[in-house]
Tab-separated table of C-alpha atoms in Angstrom:
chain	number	residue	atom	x	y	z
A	1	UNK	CA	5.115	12.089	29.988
A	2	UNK	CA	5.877	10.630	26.468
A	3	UNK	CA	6.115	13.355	24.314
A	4	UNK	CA	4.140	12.589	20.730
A	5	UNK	CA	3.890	14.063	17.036
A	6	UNK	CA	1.487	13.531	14.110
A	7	UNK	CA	2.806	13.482	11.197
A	8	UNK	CA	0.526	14.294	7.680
A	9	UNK	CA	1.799	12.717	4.530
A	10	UNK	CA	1.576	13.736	1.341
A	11	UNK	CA	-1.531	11.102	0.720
A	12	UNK	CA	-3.996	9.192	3.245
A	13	UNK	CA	-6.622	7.348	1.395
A	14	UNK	CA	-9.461	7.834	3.324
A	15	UNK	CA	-9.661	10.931	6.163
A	16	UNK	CA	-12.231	13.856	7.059
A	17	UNK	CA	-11.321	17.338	9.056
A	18	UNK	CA	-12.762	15.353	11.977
A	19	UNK	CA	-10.219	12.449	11.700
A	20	UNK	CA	-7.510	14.771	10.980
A	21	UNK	CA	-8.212	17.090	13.887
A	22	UNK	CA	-8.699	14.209	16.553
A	23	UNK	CA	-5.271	12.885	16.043
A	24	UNK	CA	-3.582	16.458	15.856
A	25	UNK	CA	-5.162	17.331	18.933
A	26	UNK	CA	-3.586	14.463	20.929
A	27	UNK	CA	0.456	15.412	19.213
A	28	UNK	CA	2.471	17.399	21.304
A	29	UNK	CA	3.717	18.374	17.859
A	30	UNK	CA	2.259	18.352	14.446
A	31	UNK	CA	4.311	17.284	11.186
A	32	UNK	CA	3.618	17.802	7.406
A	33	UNK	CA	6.012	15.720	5.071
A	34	UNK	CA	6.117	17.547	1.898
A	35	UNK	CA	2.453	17.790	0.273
A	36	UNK	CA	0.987	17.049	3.534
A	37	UNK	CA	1.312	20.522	3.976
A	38	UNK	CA	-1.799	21.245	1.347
A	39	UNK	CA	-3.859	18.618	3.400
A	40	UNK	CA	-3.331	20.639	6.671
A	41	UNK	CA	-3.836	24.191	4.611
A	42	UNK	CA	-7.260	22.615	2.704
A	43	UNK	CA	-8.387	21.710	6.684
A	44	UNK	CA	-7.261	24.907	8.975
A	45	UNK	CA	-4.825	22.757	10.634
A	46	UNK	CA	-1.286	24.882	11.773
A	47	UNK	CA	1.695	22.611	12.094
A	48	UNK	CA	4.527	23.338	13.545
A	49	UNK	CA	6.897	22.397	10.736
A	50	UNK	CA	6.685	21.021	7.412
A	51	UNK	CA	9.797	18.531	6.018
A	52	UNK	CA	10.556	17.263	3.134
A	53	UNK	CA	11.670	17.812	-0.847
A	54	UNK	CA	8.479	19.378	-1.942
A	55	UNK	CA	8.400	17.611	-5.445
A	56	UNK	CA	4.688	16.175	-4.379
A	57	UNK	CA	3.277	19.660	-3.470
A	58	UNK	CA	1.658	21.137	-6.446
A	59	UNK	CA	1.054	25.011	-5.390
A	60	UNK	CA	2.853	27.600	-3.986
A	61	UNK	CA	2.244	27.000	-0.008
A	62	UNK	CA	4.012	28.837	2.494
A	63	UNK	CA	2.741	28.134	6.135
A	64	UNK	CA	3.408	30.071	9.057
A	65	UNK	CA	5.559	27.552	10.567
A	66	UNK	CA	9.178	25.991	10.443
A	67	UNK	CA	10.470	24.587	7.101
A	68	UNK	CA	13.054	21.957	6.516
A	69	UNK	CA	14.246	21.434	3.497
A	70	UNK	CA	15.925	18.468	1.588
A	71	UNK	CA	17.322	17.785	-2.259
A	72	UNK	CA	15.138	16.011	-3.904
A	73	UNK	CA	17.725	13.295	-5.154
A	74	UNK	CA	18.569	11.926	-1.492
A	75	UNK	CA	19.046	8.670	0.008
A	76	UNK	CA	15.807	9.089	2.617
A	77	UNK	CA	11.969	9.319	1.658
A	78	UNK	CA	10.045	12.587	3.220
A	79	UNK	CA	8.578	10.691	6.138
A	80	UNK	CA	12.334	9.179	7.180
A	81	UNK	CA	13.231	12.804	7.496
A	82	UNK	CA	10.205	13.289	9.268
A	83	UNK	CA	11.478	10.268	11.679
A	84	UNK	CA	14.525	11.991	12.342
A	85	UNK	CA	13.363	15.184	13.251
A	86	UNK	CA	11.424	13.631	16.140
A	87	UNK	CA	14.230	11.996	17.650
A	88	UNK	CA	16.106	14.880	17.711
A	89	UNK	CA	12.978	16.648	19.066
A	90	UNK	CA	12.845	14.014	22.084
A	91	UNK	CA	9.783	12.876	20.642
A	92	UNK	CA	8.568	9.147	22.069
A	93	UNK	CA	5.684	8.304	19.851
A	94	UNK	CA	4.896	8.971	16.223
A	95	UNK	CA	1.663	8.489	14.506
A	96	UNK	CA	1.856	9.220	10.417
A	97	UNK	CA	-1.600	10.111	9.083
A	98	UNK	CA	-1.620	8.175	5.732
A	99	UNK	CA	0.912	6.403	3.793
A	100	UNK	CA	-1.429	3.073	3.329
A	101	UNK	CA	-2.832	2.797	0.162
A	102	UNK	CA	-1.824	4.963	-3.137
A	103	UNK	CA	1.648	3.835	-4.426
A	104	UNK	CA	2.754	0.602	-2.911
A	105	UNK	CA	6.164	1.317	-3.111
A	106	UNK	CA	5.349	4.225	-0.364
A	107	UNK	CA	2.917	1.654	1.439
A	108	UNK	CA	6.225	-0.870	1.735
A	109	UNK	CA	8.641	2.380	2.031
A	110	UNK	CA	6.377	3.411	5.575
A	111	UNK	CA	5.883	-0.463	6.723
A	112	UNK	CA	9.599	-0.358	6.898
A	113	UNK	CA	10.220	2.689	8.931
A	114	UNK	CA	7.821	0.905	11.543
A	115	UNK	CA	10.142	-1.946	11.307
A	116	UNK	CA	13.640	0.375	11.416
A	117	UNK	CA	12.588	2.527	14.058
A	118	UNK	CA	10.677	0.345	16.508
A	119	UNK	CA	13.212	0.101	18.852
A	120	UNK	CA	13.700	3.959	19.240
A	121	UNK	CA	10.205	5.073	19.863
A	122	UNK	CA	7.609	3.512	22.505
A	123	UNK	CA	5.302	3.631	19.662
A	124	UNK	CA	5.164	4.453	15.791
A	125	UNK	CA	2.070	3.812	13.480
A	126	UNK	CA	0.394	4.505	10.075
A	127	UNK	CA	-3.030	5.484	10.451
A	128	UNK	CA	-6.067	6.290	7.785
A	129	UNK	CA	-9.972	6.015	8.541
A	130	UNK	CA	-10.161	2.509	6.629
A	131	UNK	CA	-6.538	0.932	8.454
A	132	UNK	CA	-4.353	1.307	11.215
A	133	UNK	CA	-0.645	-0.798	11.313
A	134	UNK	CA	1.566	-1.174	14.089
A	135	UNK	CA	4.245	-3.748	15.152
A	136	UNK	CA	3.668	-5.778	18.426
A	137	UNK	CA	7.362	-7.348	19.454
A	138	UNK	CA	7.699	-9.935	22.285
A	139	UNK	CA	4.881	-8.525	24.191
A	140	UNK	CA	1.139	-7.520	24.219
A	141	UNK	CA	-1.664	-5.855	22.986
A	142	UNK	CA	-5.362	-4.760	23.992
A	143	UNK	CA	-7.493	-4.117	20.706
A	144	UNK	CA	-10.516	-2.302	21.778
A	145	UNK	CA	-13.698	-2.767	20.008
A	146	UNK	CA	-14.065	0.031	17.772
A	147	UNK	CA	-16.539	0.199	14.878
A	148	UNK	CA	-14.356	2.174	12.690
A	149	UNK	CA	-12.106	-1.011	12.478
A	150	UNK	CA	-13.931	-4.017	12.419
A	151	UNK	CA	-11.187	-6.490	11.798
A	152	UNK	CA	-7.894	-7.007	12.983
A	153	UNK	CA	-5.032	-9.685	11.705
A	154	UNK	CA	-1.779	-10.927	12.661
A	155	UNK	CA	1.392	-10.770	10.351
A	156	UNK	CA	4.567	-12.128	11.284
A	157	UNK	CA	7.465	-9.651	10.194
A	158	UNK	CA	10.403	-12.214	9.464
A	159	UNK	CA	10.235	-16.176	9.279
A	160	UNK	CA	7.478	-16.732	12.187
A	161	UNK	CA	6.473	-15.937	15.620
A	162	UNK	CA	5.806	-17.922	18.224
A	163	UNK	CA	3.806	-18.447	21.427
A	164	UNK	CA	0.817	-16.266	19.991
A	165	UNK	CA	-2.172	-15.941	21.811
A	166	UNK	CA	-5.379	-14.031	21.009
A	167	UNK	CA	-8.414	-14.058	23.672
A	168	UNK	CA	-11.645	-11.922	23.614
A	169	UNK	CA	-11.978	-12.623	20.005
A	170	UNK	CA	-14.168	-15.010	17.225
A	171	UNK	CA	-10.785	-16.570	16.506
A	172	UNK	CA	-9.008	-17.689	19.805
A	173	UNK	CA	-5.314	-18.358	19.310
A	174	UNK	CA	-3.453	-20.848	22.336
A	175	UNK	CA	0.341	-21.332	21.842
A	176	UNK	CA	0.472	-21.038	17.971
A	177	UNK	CA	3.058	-20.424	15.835
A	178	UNK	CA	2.274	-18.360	12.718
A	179	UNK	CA	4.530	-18.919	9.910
A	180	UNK	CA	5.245	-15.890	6.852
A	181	UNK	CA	3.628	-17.374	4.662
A	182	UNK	CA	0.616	-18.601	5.986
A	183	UNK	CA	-2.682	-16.467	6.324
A	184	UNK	CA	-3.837	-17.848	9.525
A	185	UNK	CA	-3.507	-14.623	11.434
A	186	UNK	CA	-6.028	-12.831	8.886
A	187	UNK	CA	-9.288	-10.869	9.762
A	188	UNK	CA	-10.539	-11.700	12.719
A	189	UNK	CA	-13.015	-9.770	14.983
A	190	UNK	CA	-12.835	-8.328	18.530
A	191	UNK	CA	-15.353	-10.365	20.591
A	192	UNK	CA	-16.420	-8.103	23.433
A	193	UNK	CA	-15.155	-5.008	24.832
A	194	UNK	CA	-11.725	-6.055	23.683
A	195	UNK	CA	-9.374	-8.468	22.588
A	196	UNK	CA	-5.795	-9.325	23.816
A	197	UNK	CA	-3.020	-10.478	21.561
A	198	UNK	CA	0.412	-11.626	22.702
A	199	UNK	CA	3.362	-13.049	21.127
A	200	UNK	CA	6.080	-15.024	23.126
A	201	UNK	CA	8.931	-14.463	20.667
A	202	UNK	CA	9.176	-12.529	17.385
A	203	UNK	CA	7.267	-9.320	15.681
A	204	UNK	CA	4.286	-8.840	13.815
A	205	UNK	CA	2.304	-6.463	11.978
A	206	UNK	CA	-0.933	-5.532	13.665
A	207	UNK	CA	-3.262	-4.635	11.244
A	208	UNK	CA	-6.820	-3.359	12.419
A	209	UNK	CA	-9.135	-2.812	9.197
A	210	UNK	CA	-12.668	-1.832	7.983
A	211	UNK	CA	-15.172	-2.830	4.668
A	212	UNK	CA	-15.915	0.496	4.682
């Protein structure tokens, strides 16, 4: 069985107890990163350790739990360290609650962990109530139809990707190639129970969204 952990960062954008409980309860292990630690305090949520520098937590918090702790002047951002405990934890698939929306350079700092550590984990996301971002590689995808996320769009990592197709939704896709900088993959809309995305060769961001 693949062994998972949620991770809470120091900010998610948009989140209730309910949101935060529902994805703790499905983690074989539960993370804070630094300030995250006051979001799982504020909500009765006990992780089992909190990582990081702790220049982003603003009271005196000391949860009954593990602690890990790392100079603040270092070469790796709280969540990387939170990426590396996992691994060495035998941990297979890492969802981080947050870390989309607040300070870009965070938003671009966690898209790239999704990129670096892709190939080590079966899966690795960033997750808030208004967006969810993954990366589908060389393979497949089913998008269910879930009114929390209305939209969902297609973003080529590198140069391009090729041999996309997308069935079961408003926008069909058959055999395209989506370039960088184009914005054809952009907000489109499961049709159905569920849609089905594949790409033949390259990696893309899956983005699923909401207006809300």
């Amino acid at each position: 069985m693949i062994k998972k952990a949620t991770v809470i960062l120091a900010y998610i954008e948009n989140y209730d107890r309910d949101f935060l409980l529902k994805h703790c309860d499905k983690a074989d292990i539960v993370i804070c990163a630094d300030a995250g630690q006051s979001i799982a305090k504020a909500n009765n949520i006990q992780p089992d350790c909190v990582i990081g520098d702790f220049d982003s937590t603003k009271e005196e918090i000391r949860l009954d739990c593990k602690y890990i702790t790392y100079p603040v002047e270092k070469d790796i951002t709280d969540a990387e360290a939170c990426v590396l405990y996992c691994l060495d934890e035998g941990v297979e698939d890492i969802t981080f609650l947050g870390g989309i929306g607040g300070r870009l350079d965070h938003t671009l700092g966690a898209l790239s962990l999704l990129l670096k550590f892709k190939d080590n984990l079966s899966g690795i996301r960033l997750v808030d109530k208004k967006n969810t971002v993954e990366i589908l590689e060389n393979g497949s995808l089913s998008i269910e139809n879930d009114p929390t996320y209305r939209f969902f769009s297609i973003v080529p990592v590198f140069e391009k990707i090729d041999g996309v197709y997308v069935s079961g939704a408003k926008y069909p896709l058959e055999n395209a190639t989506m370039v960088k900088a184009s914005t054809l993959g952009i907000s489109n809309e499961v049709d159905g129970c569920c849609a089905e995305v594949s790409i033949g060769d390259g990696a893309a961001y899956i983005i699923r969204s909401s207006d809300a």
